[in-house]
Amino acid sequence: MDIVLAALCGFLMDLALGDPAWMPHPVVGMGKCIAALERGLRRAFPKTPRGELAAGAVLAAVLPLGTLGLAAGALWLCGLAHPALRFALEAVWCWQALAVRGLRDESRNVYRALTGGTLEQARAAVARIVGRDTAALSAGGVTKAAVETVAENFADGVAAPMFYMLLGGAPLALCYKAVNTMDSMVGYKNERYLYFGRAAAKLDDAANYLPARMAALLLAGAAALTGQNARGALRIWRRDRRSHASPNSAQTEAVMAGALGVQLAGPASYFGKLYEKPTIGDALRPVEPGDILRANRMLYAAGTLCMALLACARAAVCLPLGL
């Protein structure tokens, strides 16, 4: 039950405090490790497709396993000193593995720029949370990008970390964050990372497979709780959940599009190159800045549902076993 309590404390701290800028964050350290490992591995392995595949596979093994081992070791040492110290560290790491408040705050910055600022400010705000090129986005394009990132990041910034922390505590949640951070840094299908980043991308797809589908159903439940179209969410999810190159990304985007009655996705530019991506959802009405706030309400409701359901599931398994 200590893991359930640590996860609940972490969730509440995330809702209350988000990610304070002054506080060292494990993901920042992971990013530095990825950059250093990439430099070393590229020097050590041949600069051929096979060599880059092998180097990327080493990265995809070393970083998650190293993160898991270091986190578990740190908790063990804290437990030797005092159980309360171990619990406190685990709760803090559970907090840092989640991104509910941060995602809401960043997307609301986009909303504020759209409604009370300039289009340039809105483009700059959305550039902080999306990977696509934003310099030429219209107001509608900025809004759509913000709504999409709330939907997609509910899966890998909230539901998946919760799933893994309630399965294996903070060490497994941080192991997942290492996988996800690798994918966000090297999992691109461009010239630099086509081979080197392939193992990281495939590992991220596998790690997110179950959580993404769980997240989609939770978002549909959140649509009902927040007054959005839950029936439409499920209809579009069944129809469009595979409308993405990733096996996972369209799961939650489809639910969000159906719940709001708007069309998401479609062509987008990355690193100066236009990609013809399929659309998700039906354009029953134009997307509008208020959709960002509606997406945020669904985010909070779905996050609360996720924590409650996963905590109850772990308690139901562990309590009869005396764990």
Short mmCIF file of C-alpha atoms in Angstrom, two decimals:
data_model
loop_
_atom_site.label_atom_id
_atom_site.label_comp_id
_atom_site.label_asym_id
_atom_site.label_seq_id
_atom_site.Cartn_x
_atom_site.Cartn_y
_atom_site.Cartn_z
CA MET A 1 0.00 0.00 0.00
CA ASP A 2 2.99 2.33 0.36
CA ILE A 3 3.18 2.58 -3.43
CA VAL A 4 -0.50 3.56 -3.65
CA LEU A 5 -0.04 6.24 -0.99
CA ALA A 6 3.13 7.55 -2.64
CA ALA A 7 1.37 7.69 -6.01
CA LEU A 8 -1.61 9.53 -4.52
CA CYS A 9 0.69 12.02 -2.78
CA GLY A 10 2.60 12.53 -6.03
CA PHE A 11 -0.62 13.12 -7.95
CA LEU A 12 -1.86 15.69 -5.44
CA MET A 13 1.50 17.47 -5.42
CA ASP A 14 1.46 17.62 -9.21
CA LEU A 15 -2.05 19.12 -9.21
CA ALA A 16 -1.07 21.68 -6.59
CA LEU A 17 2.47 22.60 -7.65
CA GLY A 18 3.17 21.41 -11.19
CA ASP A 19 6.89 21.46 -12.05
CA PRO A 20 8.60 24.30 -10.16
CA ALA A 21 11.41 25.79 -12.24
CA TRP A 22 13.81 25.79 -9.27
CA MET A 23 13.48 22.07 -8.61
CA PRO A 24 15.90 19.61 -10.28
CA HIS A 25 13.92 17.26 -12.52
CA PRO A 26 14.88 13.67 -13.43
CA VAL A 27 13.85 14.18 -17.07
CA VAL A 28 16.42 16.97 -17.44
CA GLY A 29 19.09 14.57 -16.23
CA MET A 30 17.80 11.90 -18.61
CA GLY A 31 18.06 14.36 -21.50
CA LYS A 32 21.68 15.14 -20.65
CA CYS A 33 22.47 11.42 -20.41
CA ILE A 34 20.85 10.76 -23.78
CA ALA A 35 22.89 13.52 -25.43
CA ALA A 36 26.13 12.25 -23.87
CA LEU A 37 25.39 8.61 -24.74
CA GLU A 38 24.51 9.55 -28.30
CA ARG A 39 27.85 11.32 -28.77
CA GLY A 40 29.78 8.39 -27.32
CA LEU A 41 27.87 5.68 -29.16
CA ARG A 42 28.13 7.43 -32.51
CA ARG A 43 31.91 7.55 -32.08
CA ALA A 44 32.10 3.91 -30.97
CA PHE A 45 29.94 2.32 -33.68
CA PRO A 46 30.39 2.37 -37.46
CA LYS A 47 28.61 5.16 -39.34
CA THR A 48 26.52 2.69 -41.33
CA PRO A 49 22.82 1.81 -41.06
CA ARG A 50 23.68 -1.39 -39.21
CA GLY A 51 26.11 0.40 -36.92
CA GLU A 52 23.59 3.13 -36.10
CA LEU A 53 20.89 0.55 -35.41
CA ALA A 54 23.23 -1.22 -32.97
CA ALA A 55 24.24 2.04 -31.29
CA GLY A 56 20.60 3.03 -30.89
CA ALA A 57 19.77 -0.37 -29.43
CA VAL A 58 22.50 0.06 -26.81
CA LEU A 59 21.06 3.46 -25.87
CA ALA A 60 17.55 2.00 -25.67
CA ALA A 61 18.79 -0.67 -23.24
CA VAL A 62 21.23 1.32 -21.11
CA LEU A 63 19.17 4.38 -20.24
CA PRO A 64 15.90 2.72 -19.06
CA LEU A 65 17.67 -0.09 -17.22
CA GLY A 66 20.15 2.33 -15.68
CA THR A 67 17.31 4.60 -14.57
CA LEU A 68 15.44 1.66 -13.06
CA GLY A 69 18.50 0.44 -11.19
CA LEU A 70 19.55 3.85 -9.89
CA ALA A 71 16.05 4.72 -8.69
CA ALA A 72 15.54 1.35 -7.00
CA GLY A 73 18.98 1.59 -5.39
CA ALA A 74 18.35 5.09 -4.08
CA LEU A 75 15.03 4.03 -2.55
CA TRP A 76 16.67 1.00 -0.95
CA LEU A 77 19.39 3.15 0.62
CA CYS A 78 16.79 5.62 1.89
CA GLY A 79 14.82 2.71 3.36
CA LEU A 80 17.90 1.62 5.30
CA ALA A 81 18.10 5.08 6.84
CA HIS A 82 14.37 5.40 7.63
CA PRO A 83 11.13 4.19 6.00
CA ALA A 84 9.74 7.75 6.02
CA LEU A 85 12.71 8.95 3.96
CA ARG A 86 12.08 6.24 1.38
CA PHE A 87 8.39 7.14 1.22
CA ALA A 88 9.15 10.84 0.81
CA LEU A 89 11.57 10.23 -2.06
CA GLU A 90 9.15 7.88 -3.79
CA ALA A 91 6.30 10.41 -3.47
CA VAL A 92 8.49 13.17 -4.93
CA TRP A 93 9.50 10.99 -7.87
CA CYS A 94 5.88 10.02 -8.48
CA TRP A 95 5.08 13.74 -8.51
CA GLN A 96 7.85 14.42 -11.02
CA ALA A 97 6.76 11.57 -13.27
CA LEU A 98 3.37 13.24 -13.82
CA ALA A 99 2.53 16.29 -15.95
CA VAL A 100 -1.13 17.15 -15.37
CA ARG A 101 -0.59 20.67 -13.99
CA GLY A 102 2.28 21.46 -16.35
CA LEU A 103 0.28 20.40 -19.39
CA ARG A 104 -2.69 22.47 -18.27
CA ASP A 105 -0.56 25.53 -17.53
CA GLU A 106 1.29 25.43 -20.85
CA SER A 107 -1.87 24.94 -22.90
CA ARG A 108 -3.63 27.73 -20.99
CA ASN A 109 -0.75 30.02 -21.91
CA VAL A 110 -1.67 29.32 -25.53
CA TYR A 111 -5.31 30.11 -24.77
CA ARG A 112 -4.39 33.41 -23.12
CA ALA A 113 -2.23 34.43 -26.08
CA LEU A 114 -5.01 33.57 -28.53
CA THR A 115 -7.67 35.50 -26.63
CA GLY A 116 -5.70 38.42 -25.20
CA GLY A 117 -2.40 38.57 -27.05
CA THR A 118 -1.04 38.31 -30.56
CA LEU A 119 -0.79 35.43 -32.99
CA GLU A 120 3.00 35.56 -32.69
CA GLN A 121 2.71 35.13 -28.92
CA ALA A 122 0.33 32.22 -29.43
CA ARG A 123 2.73 30.57 -31.88
CA ALA A 124 5.60 30.99 -29.40
CA ALA A 125 3.49 29.53 -26.58
CA VAL A 126 2.42 26.47 -28.54
CA ALA A 127 5.99 25.91 -29.78
CA ARG A 128 6.90 25.05 -26.16
CA ILE A 129 4.65 21.98 -26.17
CA VAL A 130 4.60 20.66 -29.75
CA GLY A 131 7.26 19.29 -32.06
CA ARG A 132 5.88 20.67 -35.33
CA ASP A 133 6.89 23.91 -37.01
CA THR A 134 4.73 26.73 -35.66
CA ALA A 135 5.95 29.88 -37.46
CA ALA A 136 3.27 29.73 -40.16
CA LEU A 137 0.34 28.38 -38.12
CA SER A 138 -2.96 30.23 -38.25
CA ALA A 139 -4.91 30.90 -35.05
CA GLY A 140 -6.94 27.78 -35.81
CA GLY A 141 -3.76 25.80 -36.39
CA VAL A 142 -2.32 26.96 -33.07
CA THR A 143 -5.54 26.02 -31.27
CA LYS A 144 -5.68 22.62 -32.91
CA ALA A 145 -2.04 21.93 -32.02
CA ALA A 146 -2.69 22.79 -28.37
CA VAL A 147 -5.77 20.57 -28.17
CA GLU A 148 -3.92 17.70 -29.84
CA THR A 149 -1.00 17.91 -27.44
CA VAL A 150 -3.31 17.88 -24.41
CA ALA A 151 -4.94 14.72 -25.79
CA GLU A 152 -1.71 12.96 -26.77
CA ASN A 153 0.20 13.94 -23.64
CA PHE A 154 -2.57 12.74 -21.37
CA ALA A 155 -1.49 9.28 -22.50
CA ASP A 156 2.29 9.57 -22.14
CA GLY A 157 2.46 12.32 -19.50
CA VAL A 158 -0.28 11.13 -17.16
CA ALA A 159 -1.91 7.75 -17.81
CA ALA A 160 1.24 5.80 -18.71
CA PRO A 161 3.34 7.07 -15.77
CA MET A 162 0.45 6.31 -13.41
CA PHE A 163 0.11 2.83 -14.88
CA TYR A 164 3.78 2.05 -14.35
CA MET A 165 4.10 3.69 -10.92
CA LEU A 166 1.17 1.66 -9.59
CA LEU A 167 2.65 -1.45 -11.19
CA GLY A 168 6.20 -1.02 -9.92
CA GLY A 169 6.51 2.19 -7.94
CA ALA A 170 8.56 5.26 -8.79
CA PRO A 171 11.49 3.25 -10.28
CA LEU A 172 9.27 1.75 -12.99
CA ALA A 173 7.56 5.11 -13.61
CA LEU A 174 10.96 6.76 -14.08
CA CYS A 175 12.07 3.88 -16.30
CA TYR A 176 9.05 4.65 -18.49
CA LYS A 177 9.92 8.37 -18.48
CA ALA A 178 13.40 7.44 -19.72
CA VAL A 179 11.87 5.51 -22.62
CA ASN A 180 9.51 8.36 -23.45
CA THR A 181 12.28 10.98 -23.21
CA MET A 182 14.47 8.95 -25.55
CA ASP A 183 11.68 8.79 -28.09
CA SER A 184 11.10 12.54 -27.88
CA MET A 185 14.81 13.22 -28.49
CA VAL A 186 15.90 10.57 -30.99
CA GLY A 187 12.74 8.82 -32.20
CA TYR A 188 12.43 10.77 -35.46
CA LYS A 189 12.28 9.40 -38.99
CA ASN A 190 14.70 11.96 -40.38
CA GLU A 191 18.19 11.57 -41.79
CA ARG A 192 19.94 11.86 -38.43
CA TYR A 193 17.76 9.44 -36.46
CA LEU A 194 16.19 7.09 -39.00
CA TYR A 195 18.42 4.22 -37.83
CA PHE A 196 19.87 5.46 -34.54
CA GLY A 197 16.45 6.27 -33.08
CA ARG A 198 14.57 3.22 -34.31
CA ALA A 199 15.01 1.08 -31.19
CA ALA A 200 13.94 3.96 -28.94
CA ALA A 201 10.84 4.60 -31.06
CA LYS A 202 9.84 0.92 -31.12
CA LEU A 203 10.38 0.61 -27.37
CA ASP A 204 8.21 3.68 -26.77
CA ASP A 205 5.47 2.21 -28.98
CA ALA A 206 5.54 -1.00 -26.93
CA ALA A 207 5.60 0.78 -23.55
CA ASN A 208 2.62 2.95 -24.52
CA TYR A 209 0.51 0.28 -26.19
CA LEU A 210 -1.72 -0.62 -23.22
CA PRO A 211 -1.63 2.78 -21.46
CA ALA A 212 -2.70 4.62 -24.64
CA ARG A 213 -5.81 2.49 -25.02
CA MET A 214 -6.59 2.79 -21.35
CA ALA A 215 -6.13 6.57 -21.65
CA ALA A 216 -8.57 6.73 -24.58
CA LEU A 217 -11.33 5.04 -22.60
CA LEU A 218 -10.63 7.23 -19.57
CA LEU A 219 -10.90 10.35 -21.75
CA ALA A 220 -14.23 9.11 -23.06
CA GLY A 221 -15.41 8.76 -19.46
CA ALA A 222 -14.08 12.25 -18.75
CA ALA A 223 -16.07 13.58 -21.72
CA ALA A 224 -19.26 12.34 -20.07
CA LEU A 225 -18.27 13.84 -16.70
CA THR A 226 -17.44 17.26 -18.18
CA GLY A 227 -20.47 17.67 -20.42
CA GLN A 228 -18.81 16.80 -23.73
CA ASN A 229 -20.02 14.27 -26.29
CA ALA A 230 -19.01 10.87 -24.88
CA ARG A 231 -20.94 8.97 -27.55
CA GLY A 232 -19.22 10.96 -30.28
CA ALA A 233 -15.87 10.38 -28.57
CA LEU A 234 -16.32 6.60 -28.71
CA ARG A 235 -17.62 6.70 -32.27
CA ILE A 236 -14.63 8.64 -33.58
CA TRP A 237 -12.26 6.53 -31.47
CA ARG A 238 -13.53 3.34 -33.07
CA ARG A 239 -13.27 4.88 -36.53
CA ASP A 240 -10.06 6.96 -36.39
CA ARG A 241 -7.90 5.45 -33.64
CA ARG A 242 -5.51 4.03 -36.24
CA SER A 243 -5.25 7.24 -38.30
CA HIS A 244 -1.65 7.95 -37.34
CA ALA A 245 1.77 6.53 -38.19
CA SER A 246 2.20 5.76 -34.49
CA PRO A 247 0.06 2.87 -33.17
CA ASN A 248 -0.74 4.95 -30.07
CA SER A 249 -0.97 8.68 -30.82
CA ALA A 250 -4.38 8.65 -32.51
CA GLN A 251 -6.02 6.76 -29.64
CA THR A 252 -6.53 9.78 -27.39
CA GLU A 253 -6.63 12.34 -30.23
CA ALA A 254 -9.59 10.51 -31.75
CA VAL A 255 -11.47 10.56 -28.44
CA MET A 256 -10.77 14.28 -27.99
CA ALA A 257 -11.87 15.11 -31.54
CA GLY A 258 -15.12 13.19 -31.13
CA ALA A 259 -15.84 14.62 -27.70
CA LEU A 260 -15.41 18.21 -28.91
CA GLY A 261 -16.97 17.70 -32.34
CA VAL A 262 -13.94 19.08 -34.20
CA GLN A 263 -11.39 17.81 -36.68
CA LEU A 264 -7.80 17.35 -35.52
CA ALA A 265 -4.51 16.25 -37.10
CA GLY A 266 -4.06 16.59 -40.88
CA PRO A 267 -0.98 17.88 -42.74
CA ALA A 268 1.78 19.32 -40.53
CA SER A 269 5.31 20.61 -41.04
CA TYR A 270 8.29 19.22 -39.11
CA PHE A 271 11.82 20.57 -39.51
CA GLY A 272 10.75 22.40 -42.65
CA LYS A 273 9.18 19.37 -44.34
CA LEU A 274 5.43 19.00 -44.86
CA TYR A 275 3.93 15.63 -43.88
CA GLU A 276 0.53 14.66 -45.30
CA LYS A 277 -1.08 13.15 -42.22
CA PRO A 278 -4.72 12.01 -42.22
CA THR A 279 -7.32 14.00 -40.36
CA ILE A 280 -9.01 12.72 -37.19
CA GLY A 281 -12.63 13.46 -36.35
CA ASP A 282 -15.39 15.32 -38.17
CA ALA A 283 -15.41 19.09 -38.63
CA LEU A 284 -18.87 19.57 -37.11
CA ARG A 285 -17.73 23.09 -36.23
CA PRO A 286 -14.49 25.10 -36.45
CA VAL A 287 -11.97 24.60 -33.67
CA GLU A 288 -11.92 27.57 -31.25
CA PRO A 289 -9.72 28.72 -28.32
CA GLY A 290 -12.35 27.58 -25.82
CA ASP A 291 -11.63 24.01 -26.92
CA ILE A 292 -8.31 24.26 -25.07
CA LEU A 293 -10.18 24.87 -21.81
CA ARG A 294 -12.60 22.03 -22.57
CA ALA A 295 -9.65 19.73 -23.26
CA ASN A 296 -8.10 20.75 -19.94
CA ARG A 297 -11.28 19.92 -18.03
CA MET A 298 -11.25 16.50 -19.67
CA LEU A 299 -7.56 16.16 -18.78
CA TYR A 300 -8.20 16.76 -15.07
CA ALA A 301 -11.25 14.52 -14.96
CA ALA A 302 -9.48 11.70 -16.81
CA GLY A 303 -6.38 12.03 -14.61
CA THR A 304 -8.48 11.74 -11.47
CA LEU A 305 -10.35 8.74 -12.89
CA CYS A 306 -7.06 7.10 -13.83
CA MET A 307 -5.51 7.50 -10.39
CA ALA A 308 -8.66 6.30 -8.64
CA LEU A 309 -9.10 3.21 -10.82
CA LEU A 310 -5.44 2.17 -10.80
CA ALA A 311 -5.11 2.75 -7.04
CA CYS A 312 -8.23 0.67 -6.38
CA ALA A 313 -6.97 -2.08 -8.68
CA ARG A 314 -3.60 -2.27 -6.91
CA ALA A 315 -5.23 -2.19 -3.48
CA ALA A 316 -7.65 -4.95 -4.50
CA VAL A 317 -4.70 -7.15 -5.47
CA CYS A 318 -2.29 -6.25 -2.67
CA LEU A 319 -4.53 -6.06 0.40
CA PRO A 320 -5.68 -9.72 0.31
CA LEU A 321 -2.01 -10.71 -0.05
CA GLY A 322 -0.93 -8.52 2.87
CA LEU A 323 1.41 -6.48 0.66
#
